[in-house]
XYZ file of C-alpha atoms in Angstrom:
565
model
C 0.000 0.000 0.000
C 1.490 3.391 -0.984
C 2.445 5.744 1.844
C 0.378 8.909 2.173
C 3.295 11.306 2.624
C 1.051 14.348 3.063
C -0.798 12.713 5.968
C 2.539 11.628 7.453
C 3.908 15.164 7.130
C 0.860 16.669 8.810
C 1.232 14.243 11.714
C 4.914 15.120 12.044
C 4.243 18.879 12.008
C 1.524 18.631 14.662
C 3.565 16.375 16.948
C 6.741 18.434 16.470
C 4.941 21.623 17.456
C 3.491 19.908 20.543
C 6.926 18.561 21.485
C 8.511 22.004 21.180
C 5.834 23.476 23.450
C 6.513 20.712 25.997
C 10.253 21.297 25.703
C 9.816 25.010 26.379
C 7.554 24.344 29.389
C 10.028 21.806 30.814
C 12.954 24.223 30.391
C 11.047 26.948 32.228
C 10.323 24.533 35.059
C 13.903 23.240 35.026
C 15.233 26.785 35.328
C 13.423 27.104 38.655
C 14.525 23.620 39.787
C 17.924 22.930 38.186
C 18.354 19.720 40.161
C 15.210 18.044 38.798
C 16.663 15.133 36.802
C 13.260 13.994 35.527
C 12.669 17.322 33.794
C 16.114 17.203 32.223
C 15.459 13.670 30.960
C 12.146 14.842 29.447
C 13.813 17.705 27.567
C 16.495 15.308 26.277
C 13.848 12.792 25.174
C 11.878 15.455 23.281
C 15.003 16.645 21.448
C 15.884 13.042 20.623
C 12.371 12.377 19.262
C 12.454 15.494 17.090
C 15.888 14.536 15.754
C 14.751 11.068 14.711
C 11.417 12.140 13.234
C 13.006 14.963 11.216
C 15.623 12.600 9.812
C 13.009 10.020 8.793
C 10.939 12.691 7.019
C 13.928 13.986 5.058
C 14.757 17.202 6.952
C 18.520 16.799 7.543
C 19.281 20.317 8.805
C 16.469 20.240 11.358
C 17.652 16.811 12.468
C 21.271 18.006 12.660
C 20.421 21.027 14.835
C 18.254 18.901 17.148
C 21.162 16.455 17.370
C 23.593 19.236 18.373
C 21.145 20.389 21.051
C 20.743 16.792 22.205
C 24.530 16.508 22.663
C 24.582 19.446 25.077
C 21.577 18.117 26.973
C 23.351 14.772 27.274
C 26.363 16.598 28.753
C 24.075 18.183 31.321
C 22.619 14.783 32.160
C 26.129 13.470 32.666
C 27.046 16.294 35.037
C 29.486 17.972 32.625
C 27.667 21.304 32.732
C 25.501 23.540 34.898
C 22.106 24.943 33.996
C 22.715 28.567 34.910
C 20.160 31.248 34.073
C 22.097 32.384 30.944
C 22.256 28.749 29.803
C 18.500 28.417 30.251
C 18.035 31.550 28.150
C 20.131 30.063 25.337
C 18.272 26.754 25.518
C 14.973 28.589 25.168
C 16.356 30.488 22.177
C 17.375 27.141 20.702
C 13.732 26.072 20.950
C 12.767 29.254 19.077
C 15.254 28.374 16.336
C 13.829 24.858 16.106
C 10.369 26.366 15.614
C 11.655 28.575 12.818
C 13.557 25.683 11.205
C 10.418 23.546 11.378
C 8.477 26.234 9.517
C 11.192 26.578 6.869
C 11.464 22.823 6.431
C 7.707 22.433 5.985
C 7.692 25.240 3.420
C 10.496 23.567 1.444
C 13.041 26.307 2.188
C 15.247 24.468 4.652
C 18.616 26.183 4.698
C 21.591 26.392 7.011
C 22.020 29.681 8.881
C 25.162 30.826 10.623
C 23.210 32.336 13.518
C 21.782 28.930 14.412
C 25.206 27.304 14.751
C 26.558 30.370 16.545
C 23.951 29.975 19.272
C 24.898 26.329 19.764
C 28.548 27.375 20.078
C 27.630 30.015 22.685
C 25.589 27.404 24.563
C 28.628 25.131 24.803
C 30.677 27.951 26.332
C 28.007 28.948 28.842
C 27.377 25.364 29.944
C 31.093 24.826 30.502
C 31.441 27.980 32.621
C 31.463 27.450 36.412
C 28.215 28.506 38.105
C 28.250 31.974 39.635
C 25.683 31.016 42.251
C 24.556 27.927 44.065
C 21.523 25.983 42.817
C 19.468 27.255 45.719
C 20.006 30.854 44.680
C 19.459 30.307 40.958
C 16.332 32.122 39.883
C 14.374 32.427 36.701
C 15.616 34.884 34.106
C 12.392 36.697 34.876
C 13.914 37.700 38.212
C 16.469 40.045 36.767
C 19.071 37.970 34.861
C 20.133 39.715 31.686
C 18.114 38.541 28.678
C 18.883 38.876 25.008
C 15.509 40.453 24.279
C 15.105 38.070 21.355
C 11.505 37.091 20.723
C 10.492 33.867 18.941
C 11.226 33.973 15.236
C 7.868 32.337 14.569
C 5.040 33.616 16.766
C 3.834 30.728 18.872
C 5.373 28.255 16.432
C 2.736 29.007 13.800
C 3.639 27.607 10.424
C 2.865 29.250 7.074
C -0.810 28.900 6.144
C -0.094 26.635 3.185
C 1.783 24.085 5.294
C 0.415 24.582 8.803
C -0.607 21.351 10.532
C -4.310 20.723 10.311
C -6.082 21.239 13.644
C -6.359 17.987 15.575
C -7.847 16.886 18.878
C -7.022 13.978 21.143
C -10.300 12.341 22.147
C -10.741 9.729 24.862
C -11.898 6.337 23.574
C -14.713 6.340 26.151
C -16.211 9.456 24.561
C -16.060 7.916 21.086
C -17.730 4.755 22.389
C -20.510 6.833 23.927
C -20.892 8.698 20.614
C -21.303 5.425 18.704
C -23.911 4.265 21.232
C -25.943 7.484 20.837
C -25.865 7.250 17.040
C -27.082 3.664 17.276
C -29.959 4.670 19.559
C -30.926 7.449 17.173
C -30.968 4.991 14.287
C -33.293 2.679 16.217
C -35.630 5.566 17.136
C -35.676 6.750 13.513
C -36.678 3.276 12.334
C -39.467 3.050 14.907
C -40.847 6.432 13.865
C -40.803 5.381 10.206
C -42.723 2.184 11.029
C -45.324 4.061 13.064
C -45.853 6.641 10.321
C -46.653 3.883 7.799
C -49.139 2.158 10.161
C -52.531 3.930 9.950
C -53.789 2.198 13.116
C -51.197 3.866 15.372
C -52.650 6.858 17.283
C -51.013 10.263 16.952
C -50.165 10.306 20.650
C -47.889 7.292 20.211
C -45.964 8.998 17.429
C -45.620 12.171 19.487
C -44.280 10.216 22.458
C -41.663 8.540 20.271
C -40.794 11.906 18.760
C -40.113 13.278 22.230
C -37.815 10.321 22.884
C -36.038 11.084 19.616
C -35.584 14.716 20.752
C -34.057 13.527 24.010
C -31.576 11.321 22.164
C -30.746 14.164 19.784
C -30.044 16.535 22.696
C -27.809 13.919 24.323
C -25.930 13.425 21.054
C -25.507 17.164 20.610
C -24.111 17.510 24.127
C -21.695 14.630 23.538
C -20.460 16.068 20.233
C -19.776 19.380 21.971
C -17.861 17.538 24.702
C -15.583 16.073 22.038
C -14.369 19.614 21.278
C -13.657 20.435 24.896
C -10.020 20.707 25.981
C -8.385 21.826 29.252
C -7.399 25.499 29.277
C -4.168 24.711 31.136
C -1.943 24.348 28.021
C -3.011 27.822 26.877
C -2.068 29.222 30.290
C 1.330 27.496 30.238
C 2.355 29.152 26.971
C 2.354 32.494 28.817
C 5.193 31.542 31.164
C 7.753 32.297 28.473
C 6.163 35.658 27.700
C 6.260 36.713 31.368
C 9.804 35.440 31.812
C 11.309 37.289 28.850
C 9.435 40.555 29.307
C 10.147 40.708 33.052
C 13.840 40.251 32.325
C 13.776 43.064 29.766
C 12.048 45.390 32.232
C 14.300 44.501 35.160
C 11.397 43.127 37.203
C 10.788 40.002 39.224
C 7.489 38.308 38.355
C 5.899 35.034 39.408
C 3.038 33.671 37.272
C 0.587 31.406 39.092
C -2.351 29.404 37.754
C -5.613 27.971 39.021
C -8.447 26.246 37.194
C -6.152 24.699 34.590
C -8.431 21.651 34.431
C -11.462 23.699 33.290
C -12.510 22.481 29.843
C -13.433 24.894 27.049
C -14.192 24.646 23.353
C -10.973 23.969 21.407
C -11.671 26.871 19.047
C -12.230 29.221 21.972
C -8.966 28.090 23.575
C -7.035 29.011 20.425
C -8.733 32.404 20.176
C -7.798 33.170 23.795
C -4.045 32.876 23.230
C -3.546 36.371 21.781
C -5.782 38.273 24.271
C -4.156 36.555 27.239
C -0.689 37.340 25.889
C -1.633 41.027 25.597
C -3.023 40.972 29.135
C 0.081 39.506 30.763
C 2.362 41.845 28.800
C 0.301 44.808 29.951
C 0.415 43.570 33.548
C 4.197 43.130 33.526
C 4.770 46.388 31.653
C 2.357 48.719 33.469
C 1.173 46.875 36.588
C 4.064 45.196 38.381
C 6.609 47.605 39.873
C 10.374 47.185 39.899
C 11.849 45.409 42.951
C 13.150 48.688 44.383
C 9.739 50.370 44.163
C 8.011 47.336 45.671
C 10.400 47.281 48.617
C 9.813 51.004 49.193
C 6.065 50.292 49.322
C 6.526 47.449 51.815
C 5.877 44.679 49.290
C 7.777 41.549 48.389
C 10.246 42.284 45.573
C 8.722 39.564 43.410
C 5.416 40.614 41.871
C 2.664 38.075 41.309
C 0.325 37.475 38.404
C -2.552 35.091 39.115
C -4.314 33.653 36.063
C -7.451 31.690 36.868
C -10.382 30.094 35.077
C -13.723 28.810 36.304
C -17.228 28.134 35.078
C -20.105 30.379 36.036
C -23.281 28.727 34.792
C -22.955 28.366 31.015
C -20.096 30.857 30.845
C -16.339 30.660 31.145
C -14.684 33.280 33.334
C -10.954 33.979 32.988
C -9.285 36.420 35.389
C -5.820 37.919 35.434
C -4.980 39.644 38.727
C -1.719 41.389 39.579
C -0.496 42.785 42.891
C 1.077 45.875 41.324
C 0.425 49.529 41.870
C -2.977 49.659 40.206
C -3.994 51.927 37.349
C -2.549 55.447 37.337
C -5.854 57.246 36.866
C -4.300 60.721 36.782
C -2.096 59.652 33.907
C -4.959 57.879 32.137
C -7.184 60.948 32.430
C -4.444 63.256 31.150
C -3.822 61.059 28.119
C -7.548 60.732 27.443
C -8.040 64.515 27.615
C -5.087 65.080 25.292
C -6.643 62.635 22.823
C -10.082 64.252 23.080
C -11.694 61.168 24.616
C -13.030 63.039 27.661
C -15.134 66.201 27.260
C -14.329 69.424 29.104
C -16.645 71.063 31.589
C -19.657 72.820 30.034
C -18.303 76.129 31.363
C -14.831 75.318 30.053
C -11.697 73.744 31.514
C -10.595 70.142 31.904
C -12.361 67.820 34.331
C -10.464 66.742 37.422
C -10.303 63.176 38.648
C -12.348 63.979 41.768
C -15.201 65.221 39.568
C -15.954 61.741 38.241
C -18.583 59.943 40.332
C -17.511 56.555 38.947
C -13.754 55.942 38.804
C -14.343 52.744 36.825
C -15.321 55.029 33.959
C -11.688 56.217 33.956
C -10.414 52.637 34.193
C -12.396 51.589 31.119
C -10.660 54.224 29.017
C -7.683 51.869 28.681
C -9.922 49.575 26.594
C -10.506 52.205 23.919
C -8.819 51.924 20.497
C -5.353 53.440 20.275
C -5.099 54.259 23.982
C -1.704 53.797 25.657
C 0.125 55.370 28.572
C 3.542 54.018 27.577
C 6.215 56.717 27.375
C 8.305 54.847 24.813
C 7.507 52.525 21.926
C 9.115 49.105 21.645
C 8.172 45.644 20.410
C 5.931 44.917 23.391
C 4.124 48.160 24.207
C 3.469 51.778 23.375
C 1.463 51.486 20.166
C -2.032 51.590 21.629
C -2.854 48.048 20.517
C -2.833 46.269 23.880
C -6.086 46.088 25.804
C -8.056 47.326 22.800
C -7.064 44.081 21.056
C -8.319 42.179 24.091
C -11.659 43.998 24.045
C -12.249 43.580 20.320
C -11.265 39.918 20.299
C -13.399 39.012 23.306
C -16.394 40.896 21.909
C -16.012 39.023 18.614
C -16.311 35.815 20.650
C -19.577 37.073 22.199
C -17.788 37.827 25.455
C -17.283 40.796 27.754
C -14.341 42.438 29.450
C -14.498 43.927 32.951
C -11.684 45.774 34.675
C -11.178 46.774 38.309
C -8.236 48.418 40.060
C -7.222 49.432 43.572
C -4.406 51.829 44.336
C -1.219 50.030 45.380
C -3.067 46.693 45.473
C -3.257 45.795 41.800
C -5.558 45.378 38.840
C -7.874 42.571 37.779
C -9.114 41.961 34.239
C -12.060 39.586 33.928
C -13.132 37.925 30.692
C -16.570 36.342 30.487
C -17.161 34.094 27.472
C -19.535 31.387 26.273
C -18.258 27.842 26.777
C -18.916 26.963 23.150
C -18.640 29.030 19.988
C -20.921 26.756 17.984
C -24.084 26.941 20.122
C -25.878 30.036 21.352
C -28.723 30.537 23.800
C -30.655 33.363 22.225
C -33.892 35.273 22.220
C -35.748 35.207 18.909
C -37.282 38.604 18.102
C -39.342 39.844 15.178
C -38.812 43.085 13.292
C -41.163 43.415 10.398
C -41.257 40.095 8.558
C -37.767 39.076 9.680
C -36.547 37.116 12.692
C -33.319 37.913 14.512
C -31.483 36.187 17.360
C -30.261 38.292 20.291
C -27.674 36.601 22.586
C -29.521 35.822 25.797
C -26.452 36.514 27.955
C -26.606 40.201 26.978
C -30.292 40.637 27.919
C -30.900 41.852 31.477
C -34.680 42.154 31.301
C -37.615 42.694 28.936
C -40.339 45.322 29.419
C -43.465 46.330 27.549
C -42.554 49.557 25.788
C -46.173 50.558 25.285
C -46.558 51.005 29.045
C -43.514 53.264 29.417
C -44.252 56.835 30.363
C -41.606 58.789 28.436
C -41.048 57.632 24.857
C -39.814 60.900 23.447
C -36.251 61.681 22.509
C -35.065 58.056 22.581
C -35.521 57.560 26.313
C -37.913 55.640 28.513
C -38.511 55.867 32.230
C -37.377 52.654 33.891
C -37.984 52.568 37.650
C -37.509 56.314 37.916
C -34.344 56.474 35.757
C -33.957 57.484 32.126
C -32.869 54.671 29.803
C -31.546 55.454 26.326
C -33.116 53.243 23.698
C -33.271 52.726 19.958
C -35.495 50.681 17.663
C -33.861 47.680 16.013
C -35.776 48.422 12.805
C -34.102 51.852 12.664
C -30.622 50.376 13.170
C -31.171 47.763 10.455
C -33.080 50.001 8.078
C -36.227 47.843 8.075
C -38.992 49.680 6.159
C -42.401 50.355 7.656
C -43.593 51.795 10.931
C -43.289 50.261 14.370
C -46.389 48.595 15.870
C -48.296 50.300 18.644
C -47.116 47.738 21.166
C -43.386 47.006 21.249
C -41.084 45.043 23.509
C -37.945 46.626 24.938
C -34.876 44.477 25.596
C -32.661 46.006 28.279
C -29.182 44.922 27.250
C -25.575 45.427 28.422
C -23.721 45.070 25.142
C -20.447 46.926 25.461
C -17.293 46.002 27.309
C -15.903 49.510 27.565
C -19.164 50.754 29.158
C -20.049 47.625 31.068
C -21.782 49.615 33.808
C -24.394 51.125 31.447
C -27.445 49.586 29.852
C -29.233 50.360 26.608
C -32.777 49.645 25.438
C -33.391 47.817 22.143
C -36.991 48.014 20.911
C -38.341 45.126 18.807
C -41.753 44.426 17.303
C -42.348 41.141 19.150
C -40.710 38.406 21.196
C -40.821 34.927 19.660
C -39.250 32.961 22.502
C -35.987 31.442 23.638
C -33.951 29.446 21.122
C -30.761 27.402 21.287
C -29.254 27.793 17.840
C -26.227 26.571 15.938
C -24.262 29.578 14.668
C -23.129 29.389 11.066
C -20.550 31.735 9.529
C -21.783 34.563 7.344
C -21.529 34.361 3.577
C -18.647 36.389 2.081
C -21.148 39.053 0.981
C -21.999 39.838 4.625
C -18.585 39.413 6.260
C -17.406 42.525 8.057
C -20.858 44.083 8.367
C -21.263 45.635 11.824
C -24.055 44.222 13.940
C -24.031 40.670 12.562
C -22.273 37.809 14.361
C -23.488 34.956 12.167
C -26.597 33.212 10.941
C -28.677 30.196 11.880
C -31.513 28.062 10.547
C -34.586 27.949 12.755
C -36.869 24.968 13.264
C -39.256 26.415 10.684
C -36.500 26.347 8.058
C -36.206 30.134 8.133
C -32.751 31.726 8.075
C -32.157 34.254 10.871
C -29.240 36.556 11.580
C -27.518 36.451 14.973
C -26.932 40.005 16.205
C -23.619 41.339 17.500
C -24.875 43.907 19.997
C -21.420 45.325 20.775
C -20.887 46.625 17.240
C -24.571 47.247 16.541
C -25.035 49.638 19.471
C -21.587 51.220 19.678
C -22.750 54.475 17.981
C -25.180 55.087 20.836
C -23.997 57.868 23.160
C -22.994 56.633 26.564
C -24.821 59.221 28.612
C -27.218 62.071 28.486
C -30.096 60.738 26.413
C -30.270 58.596 23.300
C -31.137 58.603 19.685
C -34.492 59.826 18.569
C -36.759 57.028 17.399
C-alpha cells in the first residue's frame, strides 16, 4: 500500500509543534529547579524524538540542529555542565530556532544559517562555565538575569498557512464509544418512527411520544459532540510563562506567574482564540502593573510581583481572570492622556475635568480599553502602540464575550473575561422586526419590558424605575422599512465592554421565545458588516441573523439621552 506522505507530514508537524511546546515548558520549570533530573530527561527525550522524526521525514538540517542540542543536553545529564540562568536563556532560544527551522522545512526552504550554529557554540561555552551562584540561589531569568531580548522567530510556532498542521484533537476512547452508542440509539428511534408513520392504526399520541424520545436522544448526542471539542485550558495558560519570563527580564522586574483552574474544559476553538488576548493581558500587567523590585520594597511589598491567572465556570459561561499585585492603574495619567486625545469632554463652562469630579472611577479605568489608547512613554516591540487592551476587548467581543476591569491603588488590577463555553451553540432570544426574525444573545439581555406602558417615549428615552434609559429601535438600526407597531417590547441589554456599567434599550416588534441555535458563519457578501455575528436556521427552516450587539449599538452615546426614534 502506498504511503500517504502528506498525511505523514501533517502528523509530524503537529507532533513536532506539541513537542517544542513541551520542551519550552520543561525548560522553564527546570530553570526554577535545576536539580530536577526527571525534567532534564524529558527535555532530552523530546530533542531526541524530534531529531529522529526529522531525519526520517527527510529534513537533515532540522535533524542536525536537534542532534547538536541533544549533545549538550546529554552533557548536562552526565554532570558535565551547569544549567545557569544564561544557559536556560540560550536553551529557550534554541527552541525558538527549532520552531523557525520547522516552519522553513515544511515550506520547502530548509537552509543552514550561521546564527543557528553560533547559538549552539555560545551554549557550549556557557554550559562549561562554572556557576556563579549555588543551585538554591538560581532564579528564573524573569527575576532580573540579563536577557537577550530576542523574541520567537515564529510567533507561537505558527507555520505558514499553506503548510500549517491541520487542527487535531485527542479524544478519549470512552467518549467515542458513547458517541457510537448514541448514534445507534438514534438509528433505532428513527426506524421506529418510520414504522409508526406507515401504520394507519397507530394513534397520533404514540408517534408524538416517540418523537419526544427522539428529541431527548438528539439533545444527548448534541451535548456529547460538543464535549468532544472540549479541551483543558491549562496548556493555553502554560504558553504564557515564556512571555512573562522574557518581558520581566527586559524590564528589570521580578514576576511570578501562578495558575488555578487549569483543568477547566473549554471549546478547542475558543482556547485558540484566547491565546492572543491573554498574551496582551500579561504583557500589559508586567509592563504597566508590576513595579520594579526597588519600588516594591519602598512600598513594603515583596520584591517579586505576582500574576494570578485563573479560570472557572459560572453557569454556562467561562470566566478567565488575570490579577496582579502591582500599583494599580494610574488614573491621573490615564485621564491626562484621554483629555489630550479628546476622549473626555471638558466642563460645560470650560476647563478640563479633574479626577475627583468623576462619580464613577471605573469610567476612567475603562478608558484603557478604547482603540489606540496607551500610557507608555516609549515605543518598543511589546508596548506603546495603543494596541494592547483594545485588542483584548475587540477579540473578546467578537467571541460574544465581555471584558471587565477593576483596580485598587497600590493593590493591583484585575481583568475579567466572560465568554460562552462553546462558539458553535448560542442561547438566544428570537425577536421579530417586520417580517424578519433575529437572534439576540440571551447573555446580553438583562430584562424585557413592555414599551407601550412606558411613560416617556420621546427623545429616545424611557422611564425605567424612575431612571432614564436610552433606547433605539432595532428596525431603525437595520433600516427595516415600515412603521413600528403600537405595542413594542424593549430588551434592556448590556452590550459593550468599555461601558459595562451602562445599559441600553433595544426596541423590537415582538418576542418569539428562547432558542438554542447553531451559529453558522456569514456568507462572504456579509462578512465585516457591523451588527451581525453569524446566521442560523430555525426549526421552521427560516434563516435568521444572529446580532452582535457590541458593534450594533456602539454608535449610541454613553450618557445624556439617546437617539431619537
